[in-house]
Coordinates of C-alpha atoms and ligand atoms in Angstrom, one line a residue:
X1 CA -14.3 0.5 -17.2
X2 CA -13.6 -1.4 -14.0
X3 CA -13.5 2.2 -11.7
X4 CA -17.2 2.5 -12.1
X5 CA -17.8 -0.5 -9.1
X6 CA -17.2 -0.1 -5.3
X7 CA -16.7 -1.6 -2.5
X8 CA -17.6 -0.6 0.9
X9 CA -14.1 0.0 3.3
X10 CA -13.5 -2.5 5.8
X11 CA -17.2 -2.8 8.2
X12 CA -18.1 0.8 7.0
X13 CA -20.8 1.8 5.1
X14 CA -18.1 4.0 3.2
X15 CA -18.0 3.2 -0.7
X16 CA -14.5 3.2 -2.3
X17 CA -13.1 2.3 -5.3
X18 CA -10.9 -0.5 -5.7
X19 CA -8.2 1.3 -7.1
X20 CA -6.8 4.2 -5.2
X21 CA -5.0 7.1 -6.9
X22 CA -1.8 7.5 -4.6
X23 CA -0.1 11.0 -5.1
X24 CA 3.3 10.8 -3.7
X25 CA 4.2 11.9 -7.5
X26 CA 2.3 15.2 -6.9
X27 CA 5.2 18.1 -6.8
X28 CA 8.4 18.0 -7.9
X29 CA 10.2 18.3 -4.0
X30 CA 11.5 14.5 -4.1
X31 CA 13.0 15.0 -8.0
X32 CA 11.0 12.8 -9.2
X33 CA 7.2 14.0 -9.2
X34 CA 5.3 15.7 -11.5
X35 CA 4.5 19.4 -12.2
X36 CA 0.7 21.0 -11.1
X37 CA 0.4 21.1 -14.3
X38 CA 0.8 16.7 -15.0
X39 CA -0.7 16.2 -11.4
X40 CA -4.0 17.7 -12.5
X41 CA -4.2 15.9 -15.6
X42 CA -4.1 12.4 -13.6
X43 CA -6.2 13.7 -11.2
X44 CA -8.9 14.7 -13.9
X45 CA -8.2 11.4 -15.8
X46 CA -8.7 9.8 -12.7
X47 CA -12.0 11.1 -11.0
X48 CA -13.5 11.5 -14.6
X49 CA -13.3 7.8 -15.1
X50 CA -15.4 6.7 -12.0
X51 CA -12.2 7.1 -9.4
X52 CA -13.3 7.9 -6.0
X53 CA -10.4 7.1 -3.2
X54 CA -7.5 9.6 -3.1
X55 CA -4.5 8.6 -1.1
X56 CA -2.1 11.4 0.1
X57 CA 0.1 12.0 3.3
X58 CA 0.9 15.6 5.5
X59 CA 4.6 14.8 4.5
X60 CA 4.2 13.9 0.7
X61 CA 6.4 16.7 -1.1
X62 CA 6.8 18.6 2.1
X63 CA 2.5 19.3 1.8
X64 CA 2.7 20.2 -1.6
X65 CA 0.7 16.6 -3.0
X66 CA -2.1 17.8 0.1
X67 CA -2.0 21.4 -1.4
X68 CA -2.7 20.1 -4.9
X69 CA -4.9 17.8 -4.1
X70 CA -6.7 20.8 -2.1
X71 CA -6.8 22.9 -5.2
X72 CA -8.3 19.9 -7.5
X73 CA -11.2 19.3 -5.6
X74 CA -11.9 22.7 -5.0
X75 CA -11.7 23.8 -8.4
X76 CA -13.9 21.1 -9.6
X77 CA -16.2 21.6 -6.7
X78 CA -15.7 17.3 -5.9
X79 CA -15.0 17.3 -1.9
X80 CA -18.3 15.7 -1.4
X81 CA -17.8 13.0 -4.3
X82 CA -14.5 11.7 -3.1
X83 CA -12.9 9.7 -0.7
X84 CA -9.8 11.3 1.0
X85 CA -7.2 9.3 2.9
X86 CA -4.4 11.6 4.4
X87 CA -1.4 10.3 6.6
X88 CA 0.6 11.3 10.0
X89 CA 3.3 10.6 11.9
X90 CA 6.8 11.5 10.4
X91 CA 7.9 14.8 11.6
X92 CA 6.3 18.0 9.3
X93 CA 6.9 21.0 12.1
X94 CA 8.3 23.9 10.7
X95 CA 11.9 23.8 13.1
X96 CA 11.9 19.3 13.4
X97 CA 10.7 19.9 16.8
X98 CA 10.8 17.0 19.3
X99 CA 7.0 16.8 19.0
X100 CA 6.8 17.8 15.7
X101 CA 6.3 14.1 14.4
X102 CA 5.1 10.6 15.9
X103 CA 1.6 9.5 17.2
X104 CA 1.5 11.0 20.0
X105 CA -2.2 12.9 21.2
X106 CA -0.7 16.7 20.7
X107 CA 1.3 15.6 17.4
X108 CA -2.0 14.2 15.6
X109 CA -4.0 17.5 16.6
X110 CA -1.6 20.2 15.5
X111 CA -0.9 18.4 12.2
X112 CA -4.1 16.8 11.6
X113 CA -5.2 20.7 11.4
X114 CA -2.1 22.0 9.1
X115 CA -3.6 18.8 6.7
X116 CA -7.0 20.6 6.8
X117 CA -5.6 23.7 5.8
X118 CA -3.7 22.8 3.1
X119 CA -6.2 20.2 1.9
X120 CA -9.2 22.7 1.8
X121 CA -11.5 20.9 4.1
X122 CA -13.1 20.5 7.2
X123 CA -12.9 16.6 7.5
X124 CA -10.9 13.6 6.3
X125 CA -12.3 10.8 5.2
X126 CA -9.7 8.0 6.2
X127 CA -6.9 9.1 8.2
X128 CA -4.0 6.8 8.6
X129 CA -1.2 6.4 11.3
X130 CA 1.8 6.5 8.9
X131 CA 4.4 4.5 10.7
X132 CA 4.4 2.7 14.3
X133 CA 6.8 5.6 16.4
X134 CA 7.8 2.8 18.9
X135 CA 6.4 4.6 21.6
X136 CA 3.3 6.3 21.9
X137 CA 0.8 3.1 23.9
X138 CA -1.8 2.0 21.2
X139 CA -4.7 3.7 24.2
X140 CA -3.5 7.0 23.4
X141 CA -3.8 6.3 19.6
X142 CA -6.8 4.9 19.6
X143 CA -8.3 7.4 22.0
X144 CA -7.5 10.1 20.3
X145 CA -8.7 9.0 16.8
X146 CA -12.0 8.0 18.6
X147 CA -12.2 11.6 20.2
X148 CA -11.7 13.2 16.3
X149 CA -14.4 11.2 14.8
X150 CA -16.5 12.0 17.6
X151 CA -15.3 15.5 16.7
X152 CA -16.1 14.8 12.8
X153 CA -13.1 16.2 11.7
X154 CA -12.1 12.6 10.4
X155 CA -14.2 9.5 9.9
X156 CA -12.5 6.3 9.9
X157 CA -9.3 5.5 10.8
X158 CA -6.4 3.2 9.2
X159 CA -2.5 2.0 10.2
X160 CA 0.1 1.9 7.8
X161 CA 4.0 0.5 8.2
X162 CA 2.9 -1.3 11.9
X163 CA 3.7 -4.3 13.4
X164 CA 0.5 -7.1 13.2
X165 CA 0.6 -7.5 17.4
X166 CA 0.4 -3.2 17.6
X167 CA -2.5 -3.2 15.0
X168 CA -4.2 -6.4 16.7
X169 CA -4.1 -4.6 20.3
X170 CA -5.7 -1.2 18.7
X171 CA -8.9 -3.6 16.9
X172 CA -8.8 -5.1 20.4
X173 CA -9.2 -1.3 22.3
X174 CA -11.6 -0.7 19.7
X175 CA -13.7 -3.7 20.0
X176 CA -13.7 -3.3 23.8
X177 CA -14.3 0.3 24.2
X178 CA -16.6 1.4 21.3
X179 CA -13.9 3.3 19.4
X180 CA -14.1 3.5 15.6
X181 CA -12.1 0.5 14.3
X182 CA -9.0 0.3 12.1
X183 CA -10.8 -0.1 8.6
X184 CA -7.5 -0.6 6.8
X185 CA -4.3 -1.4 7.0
X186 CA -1.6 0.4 4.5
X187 CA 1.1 -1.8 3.5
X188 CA 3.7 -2.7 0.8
X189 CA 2.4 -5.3 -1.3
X190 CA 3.8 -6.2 -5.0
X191 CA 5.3 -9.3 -7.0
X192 CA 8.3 -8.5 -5.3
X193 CA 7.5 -7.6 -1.6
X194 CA 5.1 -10.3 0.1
X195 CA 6.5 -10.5 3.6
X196 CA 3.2 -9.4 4.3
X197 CA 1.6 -12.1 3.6
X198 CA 2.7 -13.8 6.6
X199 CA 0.6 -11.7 9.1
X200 CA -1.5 -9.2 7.5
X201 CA -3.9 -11.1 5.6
X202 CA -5.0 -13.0 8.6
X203 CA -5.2 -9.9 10.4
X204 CA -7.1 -8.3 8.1
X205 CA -9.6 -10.8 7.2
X206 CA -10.6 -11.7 11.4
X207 CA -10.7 -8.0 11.9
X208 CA -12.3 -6.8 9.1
X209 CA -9.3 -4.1 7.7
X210 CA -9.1 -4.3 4.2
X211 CA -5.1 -3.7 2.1
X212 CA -4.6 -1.1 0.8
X213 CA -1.5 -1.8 -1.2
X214 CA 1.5 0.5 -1.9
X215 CA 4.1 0.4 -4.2
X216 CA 2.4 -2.0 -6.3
X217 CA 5.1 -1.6 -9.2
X218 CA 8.1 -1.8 -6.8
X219 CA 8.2 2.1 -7.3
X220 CA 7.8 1.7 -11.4
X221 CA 10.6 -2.0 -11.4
X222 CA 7.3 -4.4 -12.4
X223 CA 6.6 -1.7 -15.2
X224 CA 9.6 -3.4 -17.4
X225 CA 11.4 -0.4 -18.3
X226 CA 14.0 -1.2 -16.3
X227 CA 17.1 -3.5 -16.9
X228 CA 19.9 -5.5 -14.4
X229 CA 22.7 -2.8 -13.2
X230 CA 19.9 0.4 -13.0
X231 CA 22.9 2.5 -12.1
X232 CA 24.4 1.8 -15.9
X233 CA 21.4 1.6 -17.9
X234 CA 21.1 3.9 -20.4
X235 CA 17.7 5.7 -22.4
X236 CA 15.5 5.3 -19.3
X237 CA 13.6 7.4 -17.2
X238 CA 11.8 7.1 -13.7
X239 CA 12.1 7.1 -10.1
X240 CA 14.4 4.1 -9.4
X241 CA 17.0 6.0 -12.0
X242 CA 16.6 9.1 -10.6
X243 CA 17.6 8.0 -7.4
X244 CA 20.2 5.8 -8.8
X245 CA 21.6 9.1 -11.2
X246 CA 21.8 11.1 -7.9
X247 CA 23.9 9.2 -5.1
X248 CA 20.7 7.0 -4.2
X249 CA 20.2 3.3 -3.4
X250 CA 17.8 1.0 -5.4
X251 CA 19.9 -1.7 -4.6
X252 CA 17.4 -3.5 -2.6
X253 CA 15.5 -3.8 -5.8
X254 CA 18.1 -4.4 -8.5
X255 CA 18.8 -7.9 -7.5
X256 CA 18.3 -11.5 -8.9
X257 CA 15.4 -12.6 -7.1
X258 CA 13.9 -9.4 -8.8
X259 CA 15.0 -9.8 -12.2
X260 CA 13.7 -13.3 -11.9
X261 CA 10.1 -11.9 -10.9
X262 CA 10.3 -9.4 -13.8
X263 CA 11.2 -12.0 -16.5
X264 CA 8.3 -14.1 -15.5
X265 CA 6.3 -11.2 -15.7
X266 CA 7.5 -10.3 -19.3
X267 CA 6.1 -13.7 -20.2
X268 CA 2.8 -14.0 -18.6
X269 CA 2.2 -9.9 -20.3
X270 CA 3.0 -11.5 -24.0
X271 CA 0.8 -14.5 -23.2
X272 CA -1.9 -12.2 -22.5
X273 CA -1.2 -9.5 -24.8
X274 CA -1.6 -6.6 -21.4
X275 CA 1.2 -4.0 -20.3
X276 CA 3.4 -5.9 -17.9
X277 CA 2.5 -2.8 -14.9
X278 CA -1.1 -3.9 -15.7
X279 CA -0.7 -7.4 -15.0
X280 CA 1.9 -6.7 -11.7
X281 CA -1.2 -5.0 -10.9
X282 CA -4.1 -6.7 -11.2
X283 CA -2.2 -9.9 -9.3
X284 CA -1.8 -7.8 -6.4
X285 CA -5.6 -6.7 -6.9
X286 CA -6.4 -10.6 -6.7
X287 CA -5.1 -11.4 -3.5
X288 CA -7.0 -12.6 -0.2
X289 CA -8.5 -9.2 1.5
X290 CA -6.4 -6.5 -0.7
X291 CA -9.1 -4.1 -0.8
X292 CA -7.7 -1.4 -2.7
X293 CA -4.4 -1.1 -5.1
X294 CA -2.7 2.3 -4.7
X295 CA -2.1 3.2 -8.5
X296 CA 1.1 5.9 -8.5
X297 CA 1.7 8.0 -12.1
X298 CA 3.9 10.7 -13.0
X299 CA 2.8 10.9 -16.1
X300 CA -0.9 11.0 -18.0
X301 CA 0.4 7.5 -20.2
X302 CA 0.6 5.9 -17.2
X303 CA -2.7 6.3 -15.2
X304 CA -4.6 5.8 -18.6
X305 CA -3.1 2.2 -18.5
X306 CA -3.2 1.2 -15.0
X307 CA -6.5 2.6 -14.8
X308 CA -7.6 -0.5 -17.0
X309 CA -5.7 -3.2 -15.1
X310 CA -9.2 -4.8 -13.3
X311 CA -10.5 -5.5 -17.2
X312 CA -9.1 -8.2 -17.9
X313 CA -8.4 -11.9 -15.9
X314 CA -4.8 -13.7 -15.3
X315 CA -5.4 -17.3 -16.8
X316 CA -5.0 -19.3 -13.5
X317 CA -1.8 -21.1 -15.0
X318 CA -0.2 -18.1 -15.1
X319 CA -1.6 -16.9 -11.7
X320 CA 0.4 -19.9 -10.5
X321 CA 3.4 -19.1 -12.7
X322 CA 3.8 -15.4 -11.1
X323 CA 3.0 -16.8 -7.7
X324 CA 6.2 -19.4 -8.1
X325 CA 8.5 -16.5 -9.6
X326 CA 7.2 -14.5 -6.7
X327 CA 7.8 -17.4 -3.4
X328 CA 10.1 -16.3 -0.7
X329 CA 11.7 -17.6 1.9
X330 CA 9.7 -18.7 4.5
X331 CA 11.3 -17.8 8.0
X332 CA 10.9 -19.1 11.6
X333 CA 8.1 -19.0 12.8
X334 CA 6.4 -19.4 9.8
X335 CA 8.0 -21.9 8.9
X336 CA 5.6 -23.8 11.4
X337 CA 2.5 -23.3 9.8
X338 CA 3.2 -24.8 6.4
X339 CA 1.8 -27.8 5.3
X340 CA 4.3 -30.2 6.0
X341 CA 4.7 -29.5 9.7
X342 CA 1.0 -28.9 9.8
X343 CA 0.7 -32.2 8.7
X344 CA 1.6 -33.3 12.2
X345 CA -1.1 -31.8 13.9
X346 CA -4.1 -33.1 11.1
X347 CA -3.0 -35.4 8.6
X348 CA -2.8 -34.1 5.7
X349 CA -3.7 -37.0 2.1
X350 CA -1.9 -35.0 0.2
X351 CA 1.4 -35.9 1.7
X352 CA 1.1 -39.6 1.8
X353 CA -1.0 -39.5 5.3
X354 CA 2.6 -39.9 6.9
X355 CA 3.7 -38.3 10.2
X356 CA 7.2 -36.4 8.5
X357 CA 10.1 -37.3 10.9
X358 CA 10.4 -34.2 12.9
X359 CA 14.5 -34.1 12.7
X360 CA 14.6 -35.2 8.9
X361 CA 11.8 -33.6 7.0
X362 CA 11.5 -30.4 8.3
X363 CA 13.5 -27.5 8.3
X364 CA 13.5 -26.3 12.2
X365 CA 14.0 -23.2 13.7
X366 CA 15.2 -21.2 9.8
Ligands
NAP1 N1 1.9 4.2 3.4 C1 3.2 4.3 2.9 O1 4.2 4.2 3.6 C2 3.3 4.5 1.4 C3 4.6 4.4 0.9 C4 4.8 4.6 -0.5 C5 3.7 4.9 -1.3 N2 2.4 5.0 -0.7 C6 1.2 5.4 -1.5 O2 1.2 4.5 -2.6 C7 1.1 5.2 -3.8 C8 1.8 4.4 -4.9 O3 3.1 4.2 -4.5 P1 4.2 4.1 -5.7 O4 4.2 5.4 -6.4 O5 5.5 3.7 -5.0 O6 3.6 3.0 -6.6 P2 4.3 2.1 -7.7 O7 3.1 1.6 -8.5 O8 5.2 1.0 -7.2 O9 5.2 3.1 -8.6 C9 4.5 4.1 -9.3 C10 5.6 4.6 -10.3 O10 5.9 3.6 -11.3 C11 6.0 4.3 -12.6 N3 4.9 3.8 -13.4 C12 3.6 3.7 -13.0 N4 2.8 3.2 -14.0 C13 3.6 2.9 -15.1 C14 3.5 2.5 -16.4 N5 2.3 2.1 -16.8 N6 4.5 2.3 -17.2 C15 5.8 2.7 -16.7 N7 6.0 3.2 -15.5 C16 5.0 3.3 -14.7 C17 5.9 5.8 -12.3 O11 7.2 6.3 -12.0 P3 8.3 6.8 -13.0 O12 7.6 7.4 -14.2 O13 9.1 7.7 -12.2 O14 9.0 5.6 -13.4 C18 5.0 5.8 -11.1 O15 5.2 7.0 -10.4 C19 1.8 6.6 -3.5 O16 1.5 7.6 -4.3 C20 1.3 6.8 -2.1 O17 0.0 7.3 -2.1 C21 2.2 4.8 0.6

């Protein structure tokens, strides 16, 4: 089984497994979770097969997936064993106070404590800034999450949902002052969301902050239960339906691009003969500096079979296939840095050695 190798989290010492059990899923709050009952059978399966990185958030299920998770460990005595990664920033006070969310000093303290609580434990192993607030400076972040290792109530620190230039000024702070570093960065990452591939993996890989993908399945799309027109389809159960069933929006997701993605998938999974989830997986374990791949379950089925997804290789043909399905858009100013305009600053063999003409050849300011 591939959960019984580590690898250590960003330039820590910290040893971590490369898939991550997320548990979002854990409560029934959202409509679409699980009972104790389910959540402790995935979180058995899970640690009882060499998983050692939990990934939960102070607003998952309104606390319940921290209170869970709390009870788990505890009953099974594994605080020590594991790796937990908890989240702040949207707002989790009792009456939505004005303070009661964001990254702002007093907001991380008082939750960071209610997280404790709920989660049974005196420290957190990786805590993450959920979302850039737009306003708190990137000093008083940093400086606080510097003060609370110093503190040892947490012990590294990650960003999630941030823009590349915020997250590049905090390494920055870091580097300068001595603070504990960003050792990962939380993002959405799947066959069909790779818009961060135009910033983050640079990011990550010159300042040593590792992915940790999310919604690896496009919330359970790249899992192939699901069919064109959600909102009609019959005999199928899940989040995206749920949602659809109950006023929701999936529309983002139930869309051409998407469908094309999925059939390509369908074919490289028969090809191979693996689950087509297994395979969306294991290509978003295989990209440059994803450290960990957040596996989400609702139901025991499902973590047994994405729990194998690192046991087995994509051909490299069909690597190429999904990564073709998958392309998107390039927009300004990436456009600049592909090959062909690149190919004006070092010429490039490849493309006949030939300056393109500027006006002609390259698609400007898209
Ligand atoms: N930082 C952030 O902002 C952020 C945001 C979102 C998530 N996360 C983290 O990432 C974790 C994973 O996110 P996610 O749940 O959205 O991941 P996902 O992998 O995109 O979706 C997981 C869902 O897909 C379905 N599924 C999974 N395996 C399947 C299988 N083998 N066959 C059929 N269906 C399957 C299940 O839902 P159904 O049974 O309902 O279909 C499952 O709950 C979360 O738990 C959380 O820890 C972080």
């Amino acid at each position: 089984m591939s959960l019984d190798r580590y690898y250590t989290l960003g330039k820590t010492g910290l040893k971590v497994s490369r898939l991550a059990l997320g548990t979002m899923t854990f409560g029934k709050e959202w409509g679409w979770g699980n009972t104790k009952e389910e959540a402790e059978a995935i979180f058995n399966y899970y640690v009882d097969h060499g998983g050692n990185f939990l990934d939960t958030a102070d607003m998952y299920t309104q606390g319940t997936s921290e209170e869970y998770l709390g009870d788990f460990m505890k009953k099974r005595k594994l605080r020590e064993d594991l790796v937990l990664a908890t989240k702040f920033t949207f707002n989790t006070s009792a009456n939505n106070s004005v303070n009661g969310g964001g990254n702002s000093r007093k907001n991380i303290r008082r939750t960071l404590e209610e997280s404790l609580k709920r989660l049974k434990t005196d420290y957190i192993d990786l805590y993450i800034l959920h979302c850039w607030d737009q306003l708190t400076p990137v000093e008083e972040v940093m400086r606080t999450l510097n003060d609370l290792v110093s503190e040892g109530k947490i012990l590294h620190v990650g960003f999630s949902n941030t823009p590349a230039w915020y997250v590049s000024r905090a390494q920055a702070l870091a580097q300068a002052h001595n603070y504990e570093p960003i050792s990962a960065m939380q993002l959405e990452y799947s066959l069909i969301q790779r818009r961060i591939e135009d910033e983050y993996i640079d990011l990550g890989q010159y300042t040593n902050a590792g992915i940790m993908a999310w919604s690896p399945l496009g919330g359970g799309l790249l899992s192939g239960k699901y069919k064109p027109d959600i909102d009609h389809q019959e005999n199928v159960q899940g989040r995206l339906k749920h949602i659809t069933d109950n006023g929701g929006e999936v529309s983002s997701k139930d869309n051409e691009r998407n469908w094309r993605i999925v059939t390509a998938l369908h074919k490289v999974s028969e090809k191979i003969n693996q689950p087509m989830a297994s395979v969306a997986l294991n290509w978003v374990a295989n990209q440059p500096n994803v450290a960990s791949v957040i596996i989400g379950a609702t139901k025991l089925p499902q973590i047994e079979a994405n729990m194998k997804t690192l046991d087995f290789d994509i051909p490299r043909e069909l690597m190429q296939q999904l990564n073709e399905a998958s392309a998107y858009e390039k927009l300004y100013p990436y456009t600049f840095f592909e090959p062909l305009m690149q190919s004006r600053i070092t010429p490039d063999k490849k493309l006949g050695n030939k300056p393109p003409q500027y006006w002609k050849d390259v698609n400007i300011g898209k």
